[in-house]
Amino acid sequence: MPLFGNSFSPKKTPPRKWASLSNLHLLDRSTREVELGLEYGTPTMNLAGQSLKFENGHWVSESGSFLGDRRELQRLRKRNQQLEEENNLLRLKVDILLDMLSETTAESHLMEKELEELKQHGRKKK
């Protein structure tokens, strides 16, 4: 039996009033955009002094001076191609080494088996 009665007895909440007293939700879309500032335009950003804007799913330079970037892009593509070729060569070498390891391991197991058989055959003769 609790000393001070029921410790948890929430009060009923009063019914809600109108959600909004504003009549902006009654306006058409264009008026709402003007009133509320919903016209954002294209997204833009500034990276390393270069201004970029987002158009048709791609980031495009606003300044138009893309020559330095194109050279850098070509250099990066060439480096990427070199790294891909090196990666392919290293994968090939790893595959060859794994094949060699498998072959050596199989030969080792065969030799161990033959050695065990020879030992057992030698014990039977004695």
Short mmCIF file of C-alpha atoms in Angstrom, two decimals:
data_model
loop_
_atom_site.label_atom_id
_atom_site.label_comp_id
_atom_site.label_asym_id
_atom_site.label_seq_id
_atom_site.Cartn_x
_atom_site.Cartn_y
_atom_site.Cartn_z
CA MET A 1 0.00 0.00 0.00
CA PRO A 2 1.65 3.26 -1.13
CA LEU A 3 2.04 5.95 1.46
CA PHE A 4 0.95 8.89 -0.73
CA GLY A 5 -1.46 7.12 -3.07
CA ASN A 6 -0.84 6.09 -6.63
CA SER A 7 2.56 7.52 -7.68
CA PHE A 8 1.72 7.60 -11.39
CA SER A 9 -1.59 9.06 -12.44
CA PRO A 10 -1.29 11.17 -15.56
CA LYS A 11 -3.80 13.91 -16.15
CA LYS A 12 -5.85 13.99 -19.30
CA THR A 13 -4.48 16.35 -21.90
CA PRO A 14 -6.83 19.03 -23.19
CA PRO A 15 -7.94 18.72 -26.83
CA ARG A 16 -5.66 20.44 -29.34
CA LYS A 17 -6.52 23.74 -30.92
CA TRP A 18 -6.06 24.42 -34.61
CA ALA A 19 -2.62 23.28 -35.77
CA SER A 20 -1.89 26.63 -37.38
CA LEU A 21 -3.63 29.96 -37.31
CA SER A 22 -1.72 31.00 -40.43
CA ASN A 23 -3.51 30.99 -43.75
CA LEU A 24 -0.30 30.40 -45.75
CA HIS A 25 -1.24 26.76 -46.31
CA LEU A 26 -4.27 27.98 -48.25
CA LEU A 27 -2.13 29.89 -50.78
CA ASP A 28 -1.13 28.43 -54.13
CA ARG A 29 2.43 27.17 -54.68
CA SER A 30 3.88 30.23 -56.44
CA THR A 31 2.60 32.64 -53.78
CA ARG A 32 3.94 30.39 -51.04
CA GLU A 33 7.39 30.30 -52.72
CA VAL A 34 7.47 34.08 -52.82
CA GLU A 35 6.21 34.47 -49.24
CA LEU A 36 8.35 31.79 -47.66
CA GLY A 37 11.42 31.99 -49.91
CA LEU A 38 11.24 28.44 -51.22
CA GLU A 39 13.00 29.21 -54.52
CA TYR A 40 16.54 28.02 -53.87
CA GLY A 41 18.11 27.95 -57.31
CA THR A 42 20.98 25.65 -58.20
CA PRO A 43 23.30 24.49 -55.42
CA THR A 44 26.75 26.09 -55.55
CA MET A 45 29.96 25.63 -53.60
CA ASN A 46 33.45 27.05 -53.53
CA LEU A 47 36.41 24.65 -53.37
CA ALA A 48 40.00 25.83 -53.48
CA GLY A 49 39.00 29.12 -55.07
CA GLN A 50 36.98 27.35 -57.77
CA SER A 51 33.24 28.03 -57.85
CA LEU A 52 31.14 24.98 -58.80
CA LYS A 53 27.43 24.58 -59.45
CA PHE A 54 25.30 21.42 -59.64
CA GLU A 55 23.57 21.01 -63.00
CA ASN A 56 21.97 17.90 -64.53
CA GLY A 57 23.47 15.61 -61.90
CA HIS A 58 27.07 16.85 -62.29
CA TRP A 59 29.20 19.54 -60.67
CA VAL A 60 30.22 22.11 -63.28
CA SER A 61 32.72 24.95 -62.96
CA GLU A 62 31.10 28.39 -63.10
CA SER A 63 34.27 30.24 -64.05
CA GLY A 64 34.84 28.33 -67.27
CA SER A 65 38.64 28.23 -66.80
CA PHE A 66 39.05 24.49 -66.74
CA LEU A 67 42.43 24.17 -68.49
CA GLY A 68 44.47 23.67 -65.33
CA ASP A 69 41.90 21.21 -64.09
CA ARG A 70 41.92 19.29 -67.36
CA ARG A 71 45.68 18.85 -67.19
CA GLU A 72 45.38 17.69 -63.61
CA LEU A 73 42.54 15.38 -64.60
CA GLN A 74 44.60 13.87 -67.43
CA ARG A 75 47.54 13.38 -65.07
CA LEU A 76 45.30 11.68 -62.51
CA ARG A 77 43.73 9.43 -65.15
CA LYS A 78 47.18 8.39 -66.39
CA ARG A 79 48.31 7.66 -62.81
CA ASN A 80 45.10 5.72 -62.19
CA GLN A 81 45.71 3.63 -65.31
CA GLN A 82 49.28 2.90 -64.18
CA LEU A 83 48.08 1.85 -60.74
CA GLU A 84 45.40 -0.41 -62.23
CA GLU A 85 48.01 -2.11 -64.44
CA GLU A 86 50.36 -2.54 -61.48
CA ASN A 87 47.49 -3.93 -59.41
CA ASN A 88 46.63 -6.44 -62.14
CA LEU A 89 50.27 -7.52 -62.38
CA LEU A 90 50.50 -8.00 -58.62
CA ARG A 91 47.28 -10.03 -58.61
CA LEU A 92 48.72 -12.24 -61.34
CA LYS A 93 51.92 -12.73 -59.33
CA VAL A 94 49.94 -13.63 -56.20
CA ASP A 95 47.90 -16.17 -58.19
CA ILE A 96 51.09 -17.73 -59.58
CA LEU A 97 52.66 -17.88 -56.10
CA LEU A 98 49.52 -19.51 -54.67
CA ASP A 99 49.59 -22.10 -57.46
CA MET A 100 53.27 -22.81 -56.76
CA LEU A 101 52.57 -23.10 -53.03
CA SER A 102 49.68 -25.50 -53.66
CA GLU A 103 51.82 -27.65 -55.94
CA THR A 104 54.71 -27.75 -53.44
CA THR A 105 52.36 -28.58 -50.57
CA ALA A 106 50.76 -31.41 -52.57
CA GLU A 107 54.21 -32.83 -53.45
CA SER A 108 55.27 -32.58 -49.81
CA HIS A 109 52.17 -34.49 -48.65
CA LEU A 110 52.80 -37.19 -51.27
CA MET A 111 56.41 -37.55 -50.14
CA GLU A 112 55.34 -37.77 -46.48
CA LYS A 113 52.82 -40.45 -47.39
CA GLU A 114 55.42 -42.46 -49.31
CA LEU A 115 57.86 -42.13 -46.41
CA GLU A 116 55.24 -43.43 -43.94
CA GLU A 117 54.48 -46.35 -46.26
CA LEU A 118 58.18 -47.19 -46.56
CA LYS A 119 58.57 -47.04 -42.77
CA GLN A 120 55.59 -49.34 -42.25
CA HIS A 121 56.83 -51.72 -44.98
CA GLY A 122 60.28 -51.77 -43.33
CA ARG A 123 58.78 -52.60 -39.92
CA LYS A 124 56.76 -55.49 -41.37
CA LYS A 125 59.91 -57.12 -42.82
CA LYS A 126 61.70 -57.11 -39.45
#
